[in-house]
Coordinates of C-alpha atoms in Angstrom, one line a residue:
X1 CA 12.1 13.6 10.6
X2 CA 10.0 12.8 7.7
X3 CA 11.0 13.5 4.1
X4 CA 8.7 16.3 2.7
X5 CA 9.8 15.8 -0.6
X6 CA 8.2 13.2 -3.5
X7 CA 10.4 11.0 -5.6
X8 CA 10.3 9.2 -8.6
X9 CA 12.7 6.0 -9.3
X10 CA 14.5 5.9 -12.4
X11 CA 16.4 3.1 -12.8
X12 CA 18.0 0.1 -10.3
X13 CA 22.1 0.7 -10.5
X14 CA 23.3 -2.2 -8.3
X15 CA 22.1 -4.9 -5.4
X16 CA 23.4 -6.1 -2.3
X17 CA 23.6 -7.7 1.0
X18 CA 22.7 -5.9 4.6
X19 CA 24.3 -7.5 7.5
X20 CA 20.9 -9.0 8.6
X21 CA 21.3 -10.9 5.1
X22 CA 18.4 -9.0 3.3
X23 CA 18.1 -7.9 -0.1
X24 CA 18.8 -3.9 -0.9
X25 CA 18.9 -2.3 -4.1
X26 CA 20.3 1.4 -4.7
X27 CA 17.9 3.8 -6.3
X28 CA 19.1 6.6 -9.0
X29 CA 16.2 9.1 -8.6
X30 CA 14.7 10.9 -11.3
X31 CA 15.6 14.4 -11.3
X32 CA 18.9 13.8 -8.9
X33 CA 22.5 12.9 -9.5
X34 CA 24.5 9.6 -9.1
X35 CA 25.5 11.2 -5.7
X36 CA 22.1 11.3 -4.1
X37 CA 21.6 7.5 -4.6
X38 CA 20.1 5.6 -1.6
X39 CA 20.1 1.8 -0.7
X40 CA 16.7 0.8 0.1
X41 CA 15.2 -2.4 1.3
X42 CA 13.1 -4.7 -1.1
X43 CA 10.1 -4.2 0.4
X44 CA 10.0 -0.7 -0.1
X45 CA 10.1 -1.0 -3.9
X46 CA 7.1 -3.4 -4.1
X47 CA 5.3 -1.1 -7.2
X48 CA 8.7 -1.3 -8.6
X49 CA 8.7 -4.9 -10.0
X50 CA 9.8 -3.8 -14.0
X51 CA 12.9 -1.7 -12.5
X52 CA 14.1 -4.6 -10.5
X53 CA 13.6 -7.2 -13.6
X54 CA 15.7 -5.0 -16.0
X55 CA 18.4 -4.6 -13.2
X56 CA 18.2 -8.4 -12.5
X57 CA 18.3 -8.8 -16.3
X58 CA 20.9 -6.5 -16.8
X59 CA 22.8 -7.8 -14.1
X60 CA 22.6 -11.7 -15.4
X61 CA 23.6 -10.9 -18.7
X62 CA 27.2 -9.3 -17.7
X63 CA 28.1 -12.3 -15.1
X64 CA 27.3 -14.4 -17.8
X65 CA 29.5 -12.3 -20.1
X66 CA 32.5 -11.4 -17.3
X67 CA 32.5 -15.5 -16.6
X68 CA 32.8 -16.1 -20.4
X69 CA 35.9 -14.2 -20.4
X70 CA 37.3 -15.7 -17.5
X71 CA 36.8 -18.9 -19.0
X72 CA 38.6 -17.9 -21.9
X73 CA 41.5 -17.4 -19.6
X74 CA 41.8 -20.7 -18.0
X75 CA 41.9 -24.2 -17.7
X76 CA 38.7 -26.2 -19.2
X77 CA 38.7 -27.4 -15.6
X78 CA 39.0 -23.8 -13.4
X79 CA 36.4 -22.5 -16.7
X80 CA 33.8 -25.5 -15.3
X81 CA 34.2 -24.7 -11.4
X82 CA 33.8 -21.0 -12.2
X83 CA 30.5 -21.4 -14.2
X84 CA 29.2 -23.2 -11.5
X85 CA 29.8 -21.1 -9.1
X86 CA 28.2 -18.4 -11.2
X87 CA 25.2 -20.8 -11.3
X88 CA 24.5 -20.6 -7.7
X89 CA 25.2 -17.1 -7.6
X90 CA 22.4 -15.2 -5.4
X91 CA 21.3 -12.9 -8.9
X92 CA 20.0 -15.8 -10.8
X93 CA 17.3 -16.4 -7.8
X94 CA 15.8 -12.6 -7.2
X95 CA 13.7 -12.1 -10.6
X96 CA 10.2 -11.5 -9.2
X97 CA 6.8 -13.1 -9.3
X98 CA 4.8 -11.9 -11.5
X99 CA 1.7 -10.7 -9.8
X100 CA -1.2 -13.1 -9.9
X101 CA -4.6 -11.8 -11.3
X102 CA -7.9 -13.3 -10.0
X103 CA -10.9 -13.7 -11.9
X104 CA -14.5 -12.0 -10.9
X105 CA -16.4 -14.8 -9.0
X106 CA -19.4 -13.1 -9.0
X107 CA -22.8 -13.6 -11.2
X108 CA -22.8 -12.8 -14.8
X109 CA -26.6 -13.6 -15.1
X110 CA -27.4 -9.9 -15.4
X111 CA -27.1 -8.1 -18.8
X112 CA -26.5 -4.9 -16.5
X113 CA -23.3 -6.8 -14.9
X114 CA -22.1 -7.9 -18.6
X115 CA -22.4 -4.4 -19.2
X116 CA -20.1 -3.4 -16.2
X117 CA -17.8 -5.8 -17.1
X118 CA -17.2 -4.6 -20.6
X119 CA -17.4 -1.1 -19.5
X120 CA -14.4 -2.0 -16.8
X121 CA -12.5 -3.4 -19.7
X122 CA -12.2 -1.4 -22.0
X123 CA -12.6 2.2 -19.9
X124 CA -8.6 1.7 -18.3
X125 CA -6.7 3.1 -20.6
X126 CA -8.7 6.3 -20.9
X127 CA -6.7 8.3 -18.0
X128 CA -3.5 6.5 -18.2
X129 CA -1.3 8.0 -21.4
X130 CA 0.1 10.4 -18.3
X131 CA 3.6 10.3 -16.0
X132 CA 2.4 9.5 -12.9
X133 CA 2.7 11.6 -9.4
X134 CA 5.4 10.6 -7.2
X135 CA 4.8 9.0 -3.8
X136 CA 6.0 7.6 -1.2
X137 CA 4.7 4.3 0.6
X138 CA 5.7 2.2 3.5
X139 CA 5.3 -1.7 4.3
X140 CA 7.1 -4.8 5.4
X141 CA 7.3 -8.2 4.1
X142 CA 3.8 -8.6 5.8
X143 CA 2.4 -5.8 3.9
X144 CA 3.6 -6.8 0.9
X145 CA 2.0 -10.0 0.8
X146 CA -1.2 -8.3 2.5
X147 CA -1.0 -5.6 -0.9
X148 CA -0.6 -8.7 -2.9
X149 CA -4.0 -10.5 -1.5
X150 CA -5.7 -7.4 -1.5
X151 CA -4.6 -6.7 -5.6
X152 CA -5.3 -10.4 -6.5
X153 CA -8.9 -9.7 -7.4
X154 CA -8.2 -6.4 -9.1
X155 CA -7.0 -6.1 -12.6
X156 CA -3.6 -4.7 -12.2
X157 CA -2.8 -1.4 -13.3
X158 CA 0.7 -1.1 -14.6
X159 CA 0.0 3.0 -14.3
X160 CA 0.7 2.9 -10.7
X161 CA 4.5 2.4 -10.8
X162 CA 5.4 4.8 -8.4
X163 CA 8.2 5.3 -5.7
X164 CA 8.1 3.9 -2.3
X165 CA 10.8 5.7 -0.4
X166 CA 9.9 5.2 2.7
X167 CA 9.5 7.5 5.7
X168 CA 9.5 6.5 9.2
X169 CA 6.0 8.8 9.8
X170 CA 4.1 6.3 6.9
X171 CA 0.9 5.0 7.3
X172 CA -0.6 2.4 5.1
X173 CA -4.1 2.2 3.9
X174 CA -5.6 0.0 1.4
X175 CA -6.8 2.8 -1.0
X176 CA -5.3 6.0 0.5
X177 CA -1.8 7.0 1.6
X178 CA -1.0 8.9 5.3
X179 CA 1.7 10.7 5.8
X180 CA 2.0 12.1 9.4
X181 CA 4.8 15.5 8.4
X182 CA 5.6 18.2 10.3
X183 CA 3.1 20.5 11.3
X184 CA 0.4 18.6 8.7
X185 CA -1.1 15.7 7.8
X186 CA -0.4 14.4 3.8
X187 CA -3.6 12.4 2.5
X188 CA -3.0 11.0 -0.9
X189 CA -5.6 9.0 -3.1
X190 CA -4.0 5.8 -4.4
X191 CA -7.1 3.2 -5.2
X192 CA -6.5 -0.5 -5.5
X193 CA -10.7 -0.9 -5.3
X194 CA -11.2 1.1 -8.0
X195 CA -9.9 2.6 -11.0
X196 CA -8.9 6.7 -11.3
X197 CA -9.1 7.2 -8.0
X198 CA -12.6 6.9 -8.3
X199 CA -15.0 6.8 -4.9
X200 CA -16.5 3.9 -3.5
X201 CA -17.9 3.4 0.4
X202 CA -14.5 1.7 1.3
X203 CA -12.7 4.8 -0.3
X204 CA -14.4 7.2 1.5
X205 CA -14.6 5.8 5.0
X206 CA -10.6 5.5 4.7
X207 CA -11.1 9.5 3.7
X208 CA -12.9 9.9 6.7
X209 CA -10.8 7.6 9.1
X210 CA -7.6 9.6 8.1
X211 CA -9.5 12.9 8.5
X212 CA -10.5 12.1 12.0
X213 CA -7.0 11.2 13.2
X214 CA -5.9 14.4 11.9
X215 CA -8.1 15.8 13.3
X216 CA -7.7 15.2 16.9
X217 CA -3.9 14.7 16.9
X218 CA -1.1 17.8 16.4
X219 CA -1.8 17.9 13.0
X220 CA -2.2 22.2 12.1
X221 CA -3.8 21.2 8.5
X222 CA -4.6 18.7 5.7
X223 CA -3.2 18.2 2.6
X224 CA -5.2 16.5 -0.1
X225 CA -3.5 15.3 -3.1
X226 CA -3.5 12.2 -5.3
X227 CA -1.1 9.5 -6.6
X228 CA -1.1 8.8 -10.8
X229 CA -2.2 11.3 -13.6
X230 CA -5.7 11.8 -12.1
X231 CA -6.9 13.4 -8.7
X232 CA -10.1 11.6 -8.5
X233 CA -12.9 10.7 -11.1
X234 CA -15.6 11.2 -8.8
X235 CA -18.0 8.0 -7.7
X236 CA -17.1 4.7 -8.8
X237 CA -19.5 4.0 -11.2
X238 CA -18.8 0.6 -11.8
X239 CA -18.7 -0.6 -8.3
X240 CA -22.2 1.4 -7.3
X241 CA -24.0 -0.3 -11.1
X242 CA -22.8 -4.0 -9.6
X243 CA -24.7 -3.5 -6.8
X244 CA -28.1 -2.4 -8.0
X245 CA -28.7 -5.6 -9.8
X246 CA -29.2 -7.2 -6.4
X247 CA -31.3 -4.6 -4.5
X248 CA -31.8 -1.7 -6.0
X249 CA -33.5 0.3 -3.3
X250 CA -31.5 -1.0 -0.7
X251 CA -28.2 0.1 -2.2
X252 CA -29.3 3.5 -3.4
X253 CA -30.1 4.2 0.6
X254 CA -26.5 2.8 2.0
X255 CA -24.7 5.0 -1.2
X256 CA -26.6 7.9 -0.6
X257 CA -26.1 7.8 3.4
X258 CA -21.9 7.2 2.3
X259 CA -21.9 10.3 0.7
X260 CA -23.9 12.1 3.2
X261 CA -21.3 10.8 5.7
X262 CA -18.7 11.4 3.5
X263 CA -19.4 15.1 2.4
X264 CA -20.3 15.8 6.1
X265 CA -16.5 15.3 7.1
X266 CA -15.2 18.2 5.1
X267 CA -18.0 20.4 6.1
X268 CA -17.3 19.5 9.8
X269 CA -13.4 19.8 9.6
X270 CA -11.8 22.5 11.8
X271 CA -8.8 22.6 10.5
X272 CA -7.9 24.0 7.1
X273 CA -7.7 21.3 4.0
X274 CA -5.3 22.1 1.5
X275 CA -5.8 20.7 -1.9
X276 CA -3.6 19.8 -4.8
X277 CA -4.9 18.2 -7.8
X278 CA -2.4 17.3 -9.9
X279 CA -5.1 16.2 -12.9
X280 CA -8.5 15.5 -14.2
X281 CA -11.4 16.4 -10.8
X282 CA -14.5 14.7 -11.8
X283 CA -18.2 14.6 -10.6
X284 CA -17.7 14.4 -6.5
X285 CA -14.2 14.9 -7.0
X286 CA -14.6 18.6 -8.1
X287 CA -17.7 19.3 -6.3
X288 CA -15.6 18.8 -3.1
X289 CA -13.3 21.1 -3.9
X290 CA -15.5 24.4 -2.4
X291 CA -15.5 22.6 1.3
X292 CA -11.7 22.7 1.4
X293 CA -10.2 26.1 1.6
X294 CA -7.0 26.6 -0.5
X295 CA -7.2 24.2 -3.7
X296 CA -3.7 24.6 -6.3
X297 CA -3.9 23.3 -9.4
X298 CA -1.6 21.7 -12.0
X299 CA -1.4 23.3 -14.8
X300 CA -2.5 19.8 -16.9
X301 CA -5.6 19.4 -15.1
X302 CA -9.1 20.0 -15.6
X303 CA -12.6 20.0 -13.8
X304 CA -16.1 18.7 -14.8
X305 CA -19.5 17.8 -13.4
X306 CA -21.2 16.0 -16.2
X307 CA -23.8 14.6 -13.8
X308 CA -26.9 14.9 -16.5
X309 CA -24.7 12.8 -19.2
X310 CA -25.2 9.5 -16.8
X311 CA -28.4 9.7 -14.8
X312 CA -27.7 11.1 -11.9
X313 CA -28.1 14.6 -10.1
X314 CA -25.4 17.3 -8.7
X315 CA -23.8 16.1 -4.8
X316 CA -21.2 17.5 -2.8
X317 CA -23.1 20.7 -2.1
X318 CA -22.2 22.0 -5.5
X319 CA -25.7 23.2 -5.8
X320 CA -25.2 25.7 -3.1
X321 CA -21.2 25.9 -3.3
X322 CA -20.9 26.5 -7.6
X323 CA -22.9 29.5 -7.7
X324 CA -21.2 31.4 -4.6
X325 CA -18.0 31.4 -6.1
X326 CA -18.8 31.3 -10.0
X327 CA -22.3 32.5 -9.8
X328 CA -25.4 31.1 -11.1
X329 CA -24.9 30.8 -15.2
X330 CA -21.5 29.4 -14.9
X331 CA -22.9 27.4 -11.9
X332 CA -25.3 25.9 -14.5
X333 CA -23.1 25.1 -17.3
X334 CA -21.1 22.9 -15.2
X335 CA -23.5 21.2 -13.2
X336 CA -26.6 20.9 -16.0
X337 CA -24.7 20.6 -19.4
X338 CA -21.4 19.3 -18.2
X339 CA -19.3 22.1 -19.5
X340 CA -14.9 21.0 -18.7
X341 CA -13.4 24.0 -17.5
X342 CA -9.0 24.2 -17.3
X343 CA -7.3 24.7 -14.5
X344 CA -6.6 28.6 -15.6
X345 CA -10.7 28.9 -16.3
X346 CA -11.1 27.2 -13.0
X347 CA -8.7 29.5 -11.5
X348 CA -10.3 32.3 -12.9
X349 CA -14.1 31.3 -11.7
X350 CA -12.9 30.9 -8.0
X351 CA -13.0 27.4 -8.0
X352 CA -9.0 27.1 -7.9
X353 CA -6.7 29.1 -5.8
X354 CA -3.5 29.1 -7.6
X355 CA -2.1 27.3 -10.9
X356 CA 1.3 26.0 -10.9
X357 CA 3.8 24.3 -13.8
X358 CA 3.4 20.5 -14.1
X359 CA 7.4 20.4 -14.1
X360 CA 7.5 22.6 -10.7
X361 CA 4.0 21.5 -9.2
X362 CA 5.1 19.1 -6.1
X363 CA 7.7 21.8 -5.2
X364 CA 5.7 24.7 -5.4
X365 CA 3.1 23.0 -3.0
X366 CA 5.6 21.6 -0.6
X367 CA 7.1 25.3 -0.3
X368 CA 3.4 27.0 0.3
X369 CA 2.6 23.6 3.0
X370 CA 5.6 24.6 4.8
X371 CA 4.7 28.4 4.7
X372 CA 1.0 27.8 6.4
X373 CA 2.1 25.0 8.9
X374 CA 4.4 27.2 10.5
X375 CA 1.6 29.9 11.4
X376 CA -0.1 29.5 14.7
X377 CA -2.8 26.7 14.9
X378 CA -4.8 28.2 16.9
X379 CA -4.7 31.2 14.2
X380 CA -5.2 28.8 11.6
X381 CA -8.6 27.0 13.5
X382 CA -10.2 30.1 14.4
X383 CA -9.9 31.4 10.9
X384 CA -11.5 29.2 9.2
X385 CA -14.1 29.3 12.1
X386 CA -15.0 32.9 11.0
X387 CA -15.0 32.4 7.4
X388 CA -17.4 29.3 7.8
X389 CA -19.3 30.0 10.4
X390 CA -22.5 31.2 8.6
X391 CA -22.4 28.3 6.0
X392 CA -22.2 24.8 8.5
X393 CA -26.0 24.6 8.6
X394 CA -26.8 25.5 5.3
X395 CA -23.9 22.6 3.8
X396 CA -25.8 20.1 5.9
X397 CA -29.2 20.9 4.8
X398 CA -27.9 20.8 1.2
X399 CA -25.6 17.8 1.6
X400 CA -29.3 15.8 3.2
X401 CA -30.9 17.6 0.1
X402 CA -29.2 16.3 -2.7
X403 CA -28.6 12.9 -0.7
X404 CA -32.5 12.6 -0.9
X405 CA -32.6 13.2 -4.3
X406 CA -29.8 10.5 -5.5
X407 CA -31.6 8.3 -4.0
X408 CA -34.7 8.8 -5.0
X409 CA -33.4 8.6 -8.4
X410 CA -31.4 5.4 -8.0
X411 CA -33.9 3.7 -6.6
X412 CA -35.9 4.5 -9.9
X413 CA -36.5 2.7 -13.3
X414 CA -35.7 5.6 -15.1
X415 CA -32.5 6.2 -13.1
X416 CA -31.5 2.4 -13.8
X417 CA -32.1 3.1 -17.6
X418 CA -30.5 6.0 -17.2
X419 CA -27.9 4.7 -16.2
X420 CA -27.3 1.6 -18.4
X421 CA -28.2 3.9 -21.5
X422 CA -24.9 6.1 -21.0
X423 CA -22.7 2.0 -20.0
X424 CA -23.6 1.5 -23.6
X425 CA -22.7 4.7 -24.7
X426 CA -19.6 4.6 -22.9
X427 CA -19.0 0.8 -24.1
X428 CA -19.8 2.0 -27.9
X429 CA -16.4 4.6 -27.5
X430 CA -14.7 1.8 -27.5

């Protein structure tokens, strides 16, 4: 059966040798007592590099101190044999490899792709001064070295240090996490193509592909959450502003039609989505948020719509979906001056269900998961049936709506200046 709880690693305590002759280490767990330590095989701690250097570190130092003692004990001659043999011991050979970085390859004629560049920079650090979510990943030696060519022309992002206790139910994607548990289907967010969980085509079709699987298999709901400080930061901004200095009009249609495609899937999805955003829900990452139908909130995180600040109009039906739970004035401070609303304001607006402490969030979600997949699916289904069943047509009409409009603006001038006016902004922060 699949684990239904998230861990966190807190330290390596000791290594050793399965009978197959591969490497295990044994995992203290934040939160959890020496007692509930569990071996587990390298490859499942492949986020887990700095852990397994201090151990290895750790380790070194007191052989090299227990073999100074011995020495000190016998013979110059048994002192020499024993130092040798703790020269070929199996420790000295398992620090890791540092992970190889790749440099961009691609054109730097543009002084819109100079601006990217220095906007990519220097705009990491903004969302990363938070613990990260815990999470659980799968992957053999094959995967790892597949995660290690798909990272190497990423910069790496030392914020995504988080567990990988496997469970036999794990799926591996390159941006999102699967978790097939019992009675529901676990989607987390955990980008390597962008930064923040932000949204990019490659993003969202993995969304989609995850979405439809769960969709037709035994799956009685979704569960949307994300791995790191931050649930999603909306678009990728960087990633869409590459692509325009090659063919603006062209790019604007295949981003526009991605979102289309993208926002279509939660309006078409029978089954109920469950949201947990454990931190900051930006642009299309908050204006999502209405086509699911339970959305818990951490305590820590916020939401915000600033589409006006960088060029670029509302999506994600929030033009229809912000003023039938919040109503129109409220509607229009978040979607035409940006306005940041908390998780309780959020709460209280209808745009969040629940808020939950940070320290209890995970379990509080898990107990409420287990709650609604024991109900009836066909209860669960035809529920949401009703409750939607006047909205459908009208979420498509606005989803082609505001599709139409981004890329009408896109494919603009005065949405590329836009655009480039609030890079340098953004790049001026800094």
């Amino acid at each position: 059966m699949a684990s239904e709880e998230l861990y966190e690693v807190e330290s390596i305590v000791d290594k050793r040798k399965n009978k197959k002759g591969k490497t295990e280490y044994l995992v203290r767990w934040k939160g959890y007592d020496s007692e509930d330590d569990t071996w587990e095989p390298e490859q499942h701690l492949v986020n887990c590099e700095e852990y397994i250097h201090d151990f290895n570190r750790r380790h070194t130092e007191k052989q090299k101190e227990s073999t100074l003692t011995r020495t000190n004990r016998t013979s110059p001659n048994n002192a020499r044999k024993q130092i040798s043999r703790s020269t070929n011991s199996n420790f000295s050979k398992t620090t890791p490899k540092s992970l190889v970085i790749g440099k961009d390859h691609e054109s730097k004629n543009s002084q819109l792709f100079a601006a990217s560049q220095k906007f990519r920079k220097n705009t990491a650090p903004s969302l990363s001064n938070r613990k990260n979510m815990d999470l659980a990943k799968s992957g053999g030696a094959a995967g790892k070295r597949k995660f290690l060519d798909d990272r190497r022309d990423q910069p790496f992002d030392k914020r995504l240090r988080f567990s990988v206790r496997q469970t036999e139910s794990a799926y591996r994607y390159r941006d999102i996490v699967v978790r097939k548990q019992d009675g529901f289907t676990h989607i987390l967010l955990s980008t390597k193509s962008s930064e923040n969980n932000s949204l990019n085509p490659e993003v969202m079709k993995e969304v989609q592909s995850a979405l439809s699987t769960a969709a037709a298999d035994d799956s009685k709901l979704v569960l949307l959450s994300a791995v790191g400080s931050v649930f999603c930061c909306g678009l990728d901004f960087i990633y869409f502003i590459r692509r325009l200095t090659d063919d603006r009009k062209r790019e604007s249609t295949k981003m526009a039609e991605a979102i289309r495609n993208f926002v279509n899937t939660f309006i078409q999805f029978k089954k109920p989505i469950i949201v947990a955003v454990n931190g900051p829900a930006i642009g299309l990452g908050a204006s999502i948020l209405p086509l699911c139908d339970v959305v818990w909130a951490n305590e820590k995180a916020w939401f915000q719509t600033p589409y006006t600040t960088f060029g670029q109009s509302p999506d994600g039906c929030s033009t229809v979906m912000f003023p039938k739970i919040m109503g129109g004035a409220s509607a229009n401070e978040m979607l035409l001056s940006g306005r940041k609303l908390t998780a309780q304001e959020a709460c209280g607006k209808g745009l969040v269900s629940q808020v939950f402490w940070p320290g209890t969030f995970t379990q509080e979600v898990m107990v409420r998961i287990k709650e609604l997949a024991s109900c009836n699916p066909v209860v669960l289904e035809e529920s949401k049936a009703l409750v939607r069943c006047n909205m459908k047509m009208e979420l498509e009409q606005a989803n082609e709506r505001e599709c139409e409009v981004l890329k009408k603006i896109w494919g603009s001038a005065q949405g590329m200046d836009s655009m480039l006016k609030y890079l340098q902004r953004k790049i001026d922060e800094f």
